CSV table of C-alpha atoms and ligand atoms in Angstrom, one decimal:
chain,number,residue,atom,x,y,z
A,1331,UNK,CA,123.7,90.7,85.5
A,1332,UNK,CA,122.8,94.0,85.0
A,1333,UNK,CA,119.4,95.4,86.3
A,1334,UNK,CA,117.5,98.7,86.7
A,1335,UNK,CA,116.7,99.6,90.4
A,1336,UNK,CA,116.1,102.3,92.5
A,1337,UNK,CA,116.5,103.2,96.3
A,1338,UNK,CA,113.9,105.7,97.0
A,1339,UNK,CA,110.8,107.0,95.5
A,1340,UNK,CA,111.1,109.6,92.9
A,1341,UNK,CA,111.3,110.9,89.3
A,1342,UNK,CA,113.1,108.9,86.7
A,1343,UNK,CA,116.4,110.1,87.9
A,1344,UNK,CA,116.1,107.7,91.0
A,1345,UNK,CA,116.9,104.9,88.3
A,1346,UNK,CA,120.1,103.3,88.6
A,1347,UNK,CA,121.8,100.5,86.7
A,1348,UNK,CA,123.1,98.0,89.1
A,1349,UNK,CA,125.1,94.7,89.1
A,1350,UNK,CA,123.2,91.9,90.8
A,1351,UNK,CA,123.5,88.0,90.9
A,1352,UNK,CA,121.5,86.2,88.4
A,1353,UNK,CA,118.3,85.0,89.9
A,1354,UNK,CA,117.9,81.5,91.4
A,1355,UNK,CA,114.9,79.7,90.1
A,1356,UNK,CA,112.5,77.5,92.3
A,1357,UNK,CA,111.0,74.2,91.2
A,1358,UNK,CA,107.9,75.9,89.7
A,1359,UNK,CA,109.8,78.7,88.1
A,1360,UNK,CA,111.4,79.7,84.8
A,1361,UNK,CA,114.7,81.9,84.3
A,1362,UNK,CA,114.2,84.0,81.5
A,1363,UNK,CA,116.8,85.9,79.3
A,1364,UNK,CA,114.9,89.2,79.0
A,1365,UNK,CA,114.7,90.6,75.4
A,1366,UNK,CA,112.3,93.3,76.0
A,1367,UNK,CA,110.3,95.1,78.6
A,1368,UNK,CA,107.3,97.4,77.8
A,1369,UNK,CA,106.5,100.5,80.0
A,1370,UNK,CA,103.1,100.9,82.0
A,1371,UNK,CA,101.9,104.0,83.8
A,1372,UNK,CA,101.8,101.8,86.8
A,1373,UNK,CA,105.5,101.6,86.5
A,1374,UNK,CA,105.9,105.1,87.3
A,1375,UNK,CA,102.9,105.5,89.8
A,1376,UNK,CA,104.8,102.8,91.9
A,1377,UNK,CA,108.1,104.6,91.4
A,1378,UNK,CA,106.8,107.7,92.4
A,1379,UNK,CA,105.3,106.4,95.6
A,1380,UNK,CA,101.6,106.9,94.5
A,1381,UNK,CA,100.6,103.4,95.1
A,1382,UNK,CA,102.4,103.0,98.5
A,1383,UNK,CA,99.4,101.4,100.2
A,1384,UNK,CA,99.6,98.5,97.7
A,1385,UNK,CA,103.3,98.4,97.0
A,1386,UNK,CA,104.8,98.9,100.4
A,1387,UNK,CA,107.9,101.0,100.9
A,1388,UNK,CA,110.9,98.6,100.8
A,1389,UNK,CA,114.0,99.1,98.9
A,1390,UNK,CA,115.8,98.4,96.7
A,1391,UNK,CA,113.0,98.0,94.1
A,1392,UNK,CA,113.0,97.1,90.5
A,1393,UNK,CA,110.7,98.3,87.6
A,1394,UNK,CA,108.9,97.0,84.4
A,1395,UNK,CA,106.1,94.5,85.0
A,1396,UNK,CA,105.5,93.2,81.2
A,1397,UNK,CA,108.5,91.4,79.6
A,1398,UNK,CA,109.3,88.9,76.7
A,1399,UNK,CA,112.2,86.8,76.2
A,1400,UNK,CA,113.8,83.3,75.9
A,1401,UNK,CA,113.6,80.5,78.6
A,1402,UNK,CA,117.1,80.0,79.9
A,1403,UNK,CA,116.3,77.5,82.5
A,1404,UNK,CA,113.5,75.7,84.1
A,1405,UNK,CA,112.7,74.5,87.6
A,1406,UNK,CA,112.3,70.7,88.2
A,1407,UNK,CA,108.5,70.9,88.2
A,1408,UNK,CA,108.1,72.7,85.1
A,1409,UNK,CA,107.0,70.4,82.2
A,1410,UNK,CA,105.4,72.7,79.6
A,1411,UNK,CA,108.4,75.0,78.7
A,1412,UNK,CA,111.9,74.2,78.0
A,1413,UNK,CA,115.2,76.3,77.4
A,1414,UNK,CA,115.1,78.2,74.2
A,1415,UNK,CA,111.1,78.8,74.3
A,1416,UNK,CA,110.2,82.4,73.2
A,1417,UNK,CA,107.6,83.5,75.7
A,1418,UNK,CA,106.1,86.8,77.1
A,1419,UNK,CA,104.9,87.4,80.6
A,1420,UNK,CA,104.6,89.4,84.0
A,1421,UNK,CA,106.6,89.4,87.0
A,1422,UNK,CA,105.5,87.4,90.1
A,1423,UNK,CA,104.4,90.5,92.2
A,1424,UNK,CA,103.7,93.5,89.9
A,1425,UNK,CA,103.8,95.8,92.9
A,1426,UNK,CA,107.1,94.9,94.0
A,1427,UNK,CA,109.2,93.1,91.3
A,1428,UNK,CA,110.6,94.1,88.0
A,1429,UNK,CA,111.8,92.6,84.8
A,1430,UNK,CA,114.1,95.4,83.6
A,1431,UNK,CA,117.1,93.2,83.8
A,1432,UNK,CA,119.4,90.9,82.0
A,1433,UNK,CA,117.4,88.0,83.5
A,1434,UNK,CA,114.1,87.5,85.7
A,1435,UNK,CA,112.9,84.4,87.5
A,1436,UNK,CA,108.9,83.9,87.5
A,1437,UNK,CA,106.4,81.1,88.3
A,1438,UNK,CA,105.8,79.2,84.9
A,1439,UNK,CA,102.1,80.3,85.2
A,1440,UNK,CA,103.1,83.7,84.6
A,1441,UNK,CA,104.4,83.2,81.0
A,1442,UNK,CA,102.9,82.3,77.7
A,1443,UNK,CA,104.2,81.2,74.3
A,1444,UNK,CA,105.2,84.1,72.1
A,1445,UNK,CA,103.5,84.1,68.8
A,1446,UNK,CA,106.2,83.8,66.1
A,1447,UNK,CA,104.9,86.5,63.9
A,1448,UNK,CA,105.4,89.3,66.4
A,1449,UNK,CA,108.6,90.9,67.9
A,1450,UNK,CA,109.7,90.6,71.4
A,1451,UNK,CA,108.8,94.4,72.0
A,1452,UNK,CA,105.4,93.6,70.6
A,1453,UNK,CA,104.9,90.5,72.8
A,1454,UNK,CA,106.1,92.5,76.0
A,1455,UNK,CA,103.3,95.0,75.4
A,1456,UNK,CA,100.5,92.6,75.5
A,1457,UNK,CA,100.1,91.3,79.2
A,1458,UNK,CA,99.1,94.5,81.4
A,1459,UNK,CA,97.0,96.6,78.9
A,1460,UNK,CA,95.8,93.4,77.1
A,1461,UNK,CA,94.4,91.9,80.3
A,1462,UNK,CA,93.0,95.2,80.9
A,1463,UNK,CA,91.2,95.4,77.7
A,1464,UNK,CA,89.7,91.9,78.1
A,1465,UNK,CA,88.5,92.7,81.8
A,1466,UNK,CA,87.0,95.8,80.4
A,1467,UNK,CA,85.1,94.2,77.5
A,1468,UNK,CA,83.9,91.5,80.2
A,1469,UNK,CA,82.8,94.3,82.5
A,1470,UNK,CA,80.6,96.1,79.5
A,1471,UNK,CA,78.6,92.9,79.4
A,1472,UNK,CA,76.4,92.1,76.2
A,1473,UNK,CA,77.5,94.6,73.7
A,1474,UNK,CA,76.6,94.7,69.9
A,1475,UNK,CA,76.2,97.0,67.0
A,1476,UNK,CA,73.4,99.1,68.9
A,1477,UNK,CA,75.9,99.8,71.7
A,1478,UNK,CA,77.1,103.4,71.9
A,1479,UNK,CA,80.5,103.4,73.7
A,1480,UNK,CA,83.0,106.2,74.4
A,1481,UNK,CA,86.6,105.3,75.1
A,1482,UNK,CA,88.3,108.4,76.4
A,1483,UNK,CA,92.2,108.2,75.9
A,1484,UNK,CA,91.8,105.7,73.3
A,1485,UNK,CA,95.3,105.4,71.6
A,1486,UNK,CA,97.7,104.6,74.4
A,1487,UNK,CA,98.4,100.9,75.2
A,1488,UNK,CA,95.0,100.1,76.9
A,1489,UNK,CA,93.0,101.9,74.1
A,1490,UNK,CA,95.0,100.1,71.5
A,1491,UNK,CA,93.7,96.7,72.6
A,1492,UNK,CA,90.4,98.0,73.6
A,1493,UNK,CA,89.3,99.4,70.4
A,1494,UNK,CA,90.3,96.5,68.4
A,1495,UNK,CA,88.4,94.0,70.8
A,1496,UNK,CA,85.4,96.4,70.6
A,1497,UNK,CA,85.6,96.2,66.9
A,1498,UNK,CA,85.3,92.4,66.8
A,1499,UNK,CA,82.3,92.9,68.7
A,1500,UNK,CA,80.8,95.4,66.2
A,1501,UNK,CA,80.1,97.9,68.8
A,1502,UNK,CA,79.8,101.6,67.7
A,1503,UNK,CA,82.8,103.2,69.2
A,1504,UNK,CA,83.5,106.9,69.8
A,1505,UNK,CA,87.3,107.5,70.6
A,1506,UNK,CA,88.8,110.4,72.1
A,1507,UNK,CA,92.3,111.1,71.3
A,1508,UNK,CA,94.8,113.7,70.3
A,1509,UNK,CA,95.2,115.1,66.6
A,1510,UNK,CA,98.3,112.9,65.7
A,1511,UNK,CA,96.4,109.6,66.9
A,1512,UNK,CA,93.0,110.2,65.0
A,1513,UNK,CA,94.0,108.1,62.1
A,1514,UNK,CA,95.2,105.1,63.9
A,1515,UNK,CA,92.0,105.3,66.2
A,1516,UNK,CA,90.2,105.0,62.9
A,1517,UNK,CA,92.3,102.1,61.9
A,1518,UNK,CA,91.9,100.2,65.2
A,1519,UNK,CA,88.2,100.5,64.8
A,1520,UNK,CA,86.7,103.7,66.1
A,1521,UNK,CA,83.6,104.7,64.1
A,1522,UNK,CA,83.9,108.4,65.3
A,1523,UNK,CA,87.2,110.1,66.7
A,1524,UNK,CA,87.1,113.2,68.8
A,1525,UNK,CA,90.2,115.1,68.9
A,1526,UNK,CA,90.4,116.5,72.3
A,1527,UNK,CA,92.6,119.2,71.4
A,1528,UNK,CA,90.2,121.0,69.4
A,1529,UNK,CA,86.8,119.4,70.6
A,1530,UNK,CA,85.1,119.0,74.0
A,1531,UNK,CA,83.4,115.7,74.1
A,1532,UNK,CA,80.9,117.1,76.6
A,1533,UNK,CA,79.6,119.7,74.0
A,1534,UNK,CA,78.7,117.3,71.3
A,1535,UNK,CA,75.0,116.6,72.2
A,1536,UNK,CA,75.6,112.8,72.0
A,1537,UNK,CA,74.9,110.2,74.9
A,1538,UNK,CA,76.5,106.8,75.7
A,1539,UNK,CA,75.5,103.4,76.8
A,1540,UNK,CA,78.9,102.9,78.0
A,1541,UNK,CA,81.9,105.4,78.8
A,1542,UNK,CA,85.5,104.2,79.7
A,1543,UNK,CA,87.8,106.8,80.8
A,1544,UNK,CA,91.6,105.6,80.1
A,1545,UNK,CA,93.1,109.1,80.6
A,1546,UNK,CA,91.5,109.7,84.0
A,1547,UNK,CA,90.7,113.3,82.9
A,1548,UNK,CA,87.1,113.1,82.2
A,1549,UNK,CA,85.8,111.5,85.5
A,1550,UNK,CA,82.4,110.4,86.3
A,1551,UNK,CA,80.9,113.6,87.4
A,1552,UNK,CA,81.4,115.0,84.1
A,1553,UNK,CA,80.7,112.0,82.1
A,1554,UNK,CA,77.2,111.8,83.9
A,1555,UNK,CA,76.3,114.5,81.4
A,1556,UNK,CA,76.5,112.5,78.4
A,1557,UNK,CA,75.5,109.3,79.8
A,1558,UNK,CA,72.1,107.6,78.8
A,1559,UNK,CA,69.6,107.2,81.8
A,1560,UNK,CA,70.7,103.5,82.1
A,1561,UNK,CA,74.4,103.3,81.5
A,1562,UNK,CA,77.7,102.4,82.7
A,1563,UNK,CA,80.9,104.5,83.5
A,1564,UNK,CA,83.9,102.2,83.9
A,1565,UNK,CA,86.8,103.6,85.9
A,1566,UNK,CA,90.2,101.8,85.5
A,1567,UNK,CA,92.0,104.7,87.2
A,1568,UNK,CA,90.1,105.1,90.5
A,1569,UNK,CA,91.1,107.4,93.4
A,1570,UNK,CA,91.2,105.0,96.5
A,1571,UNK,CA,88.1,106.9,97.9
A,1572,UNK,CA,86.1,105.8,94.8
A,1573,UNK,CA,86.5,102.0,95.5
A,1574,UNK,CA,84.3,102.1,98.5
A,1575,UNK,CA,81.9,104.9,97.5
A,1576,UNK,CA,81.0,103.4,94.1
A,1577,UNK,CA,78.5,100.9,95.3
A,1578,UNK,CA,76.7,103.6,97.4
A,1579,UNK,CA,76.5,106.0,94.6
A,1580,UNK,CA,75.1,103.4,92.4
A,1581,UNK,CA,71.9,102.7,94.7
A,1582,UNK,CA,70.4,105.9,93.6
A,1583,UNK,CA,71.0,106.1,89.8
A,1584,UNK,CA,70.8,104.3,86.6
A,1585,UNK,CA,74.1,105.7,85.7
A,1586,UNK,CA,76.4,103.3,87.2
A,1587,UNK,CA,79.9,103.9,88.2
A,1588,UNK,CA,82.1,100.6,88.1
A,1589,UNK,CA,85.8,100.5,89.2
A,1590,UNK,CA,87.6,97.9,87.4
A,1591,UNK,CA,91.1,96.2,88.2
A,1592,UNK,CA,92.7,93.5,86.1
A,1593,UNK,CA,95.4,91.0,86.1
A,1594,UNK,CA,97.1,89.2,83.4
A,1595,UNK,CA,95.9,85.4,83.5
A,1596,UNK,CA,96.0,82.5,81.2
A,1597,UNK,CA,92.3,83.0,80.4
A,1598,UNK,CA,92.7,86.7,79.4
A,1599,UNK,CA,96.0,85.8,77.3
A,1600,UNK,CA,94.2,83.2,75.7
A,1601,UNK,CA,91.6,85.6,74.2
A,1602,UNK,CA,94.5,88.2,73.3
A,1603,UNK,CA,96.5,85.4,71.5
A,1604,UNK,CA,93.6,84.4,69.6
A,1605,UNK,CA,92.8,88.2,68.6
A,1606,UNK,CA,96.5,88.6,67.7
A,1607,UNK,CA,96.3,85.2,65.3
A,1608,UNK,CA,93.3,87.0,63.8
A,1609,UNK,CA,95.3,90.2,63.0
A,1610,UNK,CA,94.9,92.4,66.2
A,1611,UNK,CA,97.7,95.0,65.7
A,1612,UNK,CA,100.4,95.9,68.3
A,1613,UNK,CA,102.0,99.2,67.9
A,1614,UNK,CA,105.0,99.9,69.8
A,1615,UNK,CA,105.9,103.4,68.5
A,1616,UNK,CA,109.2,104.0,70.1
A,1617,UNK,CA,111.9,101.3,71.3
A,1618,UNK,CA,115.0,102.3,73.5
A,1619,UNK,CA,118.1,100.3,74.2
A,1620,UNK,CA,118.7,99.2,77.7
A,1621,UNK,CA,121.3,101.7,78.1
A,1622,UNK,CA,118.7,104.4,77.8
A,1623,UNK,CA,116.2,103.1,80.1
A,1624,UNK,CA,115.8,106.2,81.9
A,1625,UNK,CA,115.1,108.3,78.7
A,1626,UNK,CA,112.7,105.6,77.9
A,1627,UNK,CA,110.7,106.5,81.0
A,1628,UNK,CA,111.2,110.1,80.7
A,1629,UNK,CA,109.7,109.9,76.9
A,1630,UNK,CA,106.7,107.7,78.2
A,1631,UNK,CA,106.0,109.9,81.0
A,1632,UNK,CA,105.8,113.1,79.0
A,1633,UNK,CA,102.7,111.5,77.4
A,1634,UNK,CA,101.8,111.8,73.7
A,1635,UNK,CA,102.6,108.2,73.1
A,1636,UNK,CA,100.7,106.2,70.7
A,1637,UNK,CA,100.4,102.4,71.6
A,1638,UNK,CA,103.3,101.3,73.6
A,1639,UNK,CA,107.0,102.2,74.3
A,1640,UNK,CA,109.3,99.4,75.0
A,1641,UNK,CA,113.0,98.8,76.1
A,1642,UNK,CA,115.1,96.1,74.3
A,1643,UNK,CA,117.9,94.2,76.1
A,1644,UNK,CA,120.6,92.4,74.1
B,2226,NAP,N1,92.5,99.0,86.3
B,2226,NAP,C1,93.3,98.4,85.7
B,2226,NAP,O1,93.2,97.2,85.9
B,2226,NAP,C2,94.4,98.9,84.8
B,2226,NAP,C3,95.1,98.3,84.0
B,2226,NAP,C4,96.1,98.8,82.9
B,2226,NAP,C5,96.1,100.1,83.0
B,2226,NAP,N2,95.2,101.0,83.8
B,2226,NAP,C6,95.4,102.6,83.8
B,2226,NAP,O2,94.6,102.9,82.6
B,2226,NAP,C7,95.3,104.0,82.0
B,2226,NAP,C8,95.5,104.0,80.6
B,2226,NAP,O3,96.6,103.1,80.4
B,2226,NAP,P1,97.5,103.2,79.2
B,2226,NAP,O4,98.6,102.2,79.4
B,2226,NAP,O5,96.8,103.0,78.0
B,2226,NAP,O6,98.1,104.6,79.4
B,2226,NAP,P2,98.5,105.6,78.3
B,2226,NAP,O7,99.2,104.7,77.3
B,2226,NAP,O8,99.3,106.6,79.1
B,2226,NAP,O9,97.1,106.3,77.6
B,2226,NAP,C9,96.5,107.4,78.0
B,2226,NAP,C10,95.7,108.1,77.1
B,2226,NAP,O10,95.1,109.2,77.5
B,2226,NAP,C11,95.2,110.1,76.5
B,2226,NAP,N3,95.0,111.7,77.1
B,2226,NAP,C12,95.8,112.3,77.8
B,2226,NAP,N4,95.1,113.5,78.1
B,2226,NAP,C13,93.7,113.3,77.8
B,2226,NAP,C14,92.6,114.2,77.8
B,2226,NAP,N5,92.4,115.4,78.5
B,2226,NAP,N6,91.6,113.6,76.9
B,2226,NAP,C15,91.4,112.6,76.5
B,2226,NAP,N7,92.6,111.6,76.4
B,2226,NAP,C16,93.7,112.2,77.0
B,2226,NAP,C17,96.7,110.0,76.0
B,2226,NAP,O11,96.7,110.7,74.9
B,2226,NAP,P3,97.8,111.6,74.5
B,2226,NAP,O12,99.1,111.0,75.1
B,2226,NAP,O13,98.0,111.5,72.9
B,2226,NAP,O14,97.6,112.9,75.1
B,2226,NAP,C18,96.9,108.6,76.0
B,2226,NAP,O15,96.5,107.9,74.6
B,2226,NAP,C19,96.4,104.5,83.1
B,2226,NAP,O16,96.1,105.3,84.2
B,2226,NAP,C20,96.7,102.8,83.7
B,2226,NAP,O17,97.4,103.1,84.8
B,2226,NAP,C21,94.4,100.5,84.8
């Protein structure tokens, strides 16, 4: 089968199309004919060697954590899926494995039934950023119409899910996005949209109960200026040093800093599938064919993407 692999850390030019044997499944695994893979920033952070502490440095490596496809074969212990089922899922080890290939083998606990009314590219866009949005919502605690929440970097994959989940909670949401994404941010549930290309959210004289920084460009030190005395800064893009220091910092201030890490699980996929059944929209703004995988990553890594970018495999 064809797969995308790389032999050293680097830019998109390290990505190569290679010929490999079809994976062999274990008793608790399913073999999936991959139809689509969505791109996440973690794909390129790993590929560039920025997450070596967690990813290790062995080669060859594969890429693409989120996928959707059709079950081709099931292991002897698998009872809840059968050949032909349409599913979406995540690879076994998101720091080492990749689904950007004709086939992928994963534990059956890593796949979920694809809703019939969404495409493979949309389904492949759910797990990583969807799970992150559900986790963010949990970390925010009890929120309601009186909660003023700022989502910085609101119209990428993570923001797309988060805005719509916050809307369901009726929170008062300010989204920070670029000009071309302003209308979609409103459609996804933002009450106010700040265009970061023309306005500085720090200068707007408004304070928030919760700030989540999805761009990683605001930062806790800046955000403190616009946080209420008792408030929360949620950080899904921590620098390694922020993980141990966050607890210590919180002892001396009501403006709490919380690092968040999420994982796709059946519990959070259930929340997302329920939201999709109620009309949550999944915007895949650009789809590339498998033969243009390198171009797909170049496109995504340039920024300016609304929602998700996906790669389709025939
Ligand atoms: N901790 C976790 O568990 C977890 C899970 C999933 C993702 N993440 C991380 O969360 C981050 C967001 O993920 P994503 O998939 O949504 O990434 P993304 O699609 O690249 O979204 C990032 C957003 O930030 C916006 N942005 C860029 N510069 C900005 C600025 N100066 N001010 C405000 N917004 C700005 C971008 O808008 P434009 O492109 O229009 O400029 C884009 O909409 C990534 O770093 C990812 O690795 C963490």
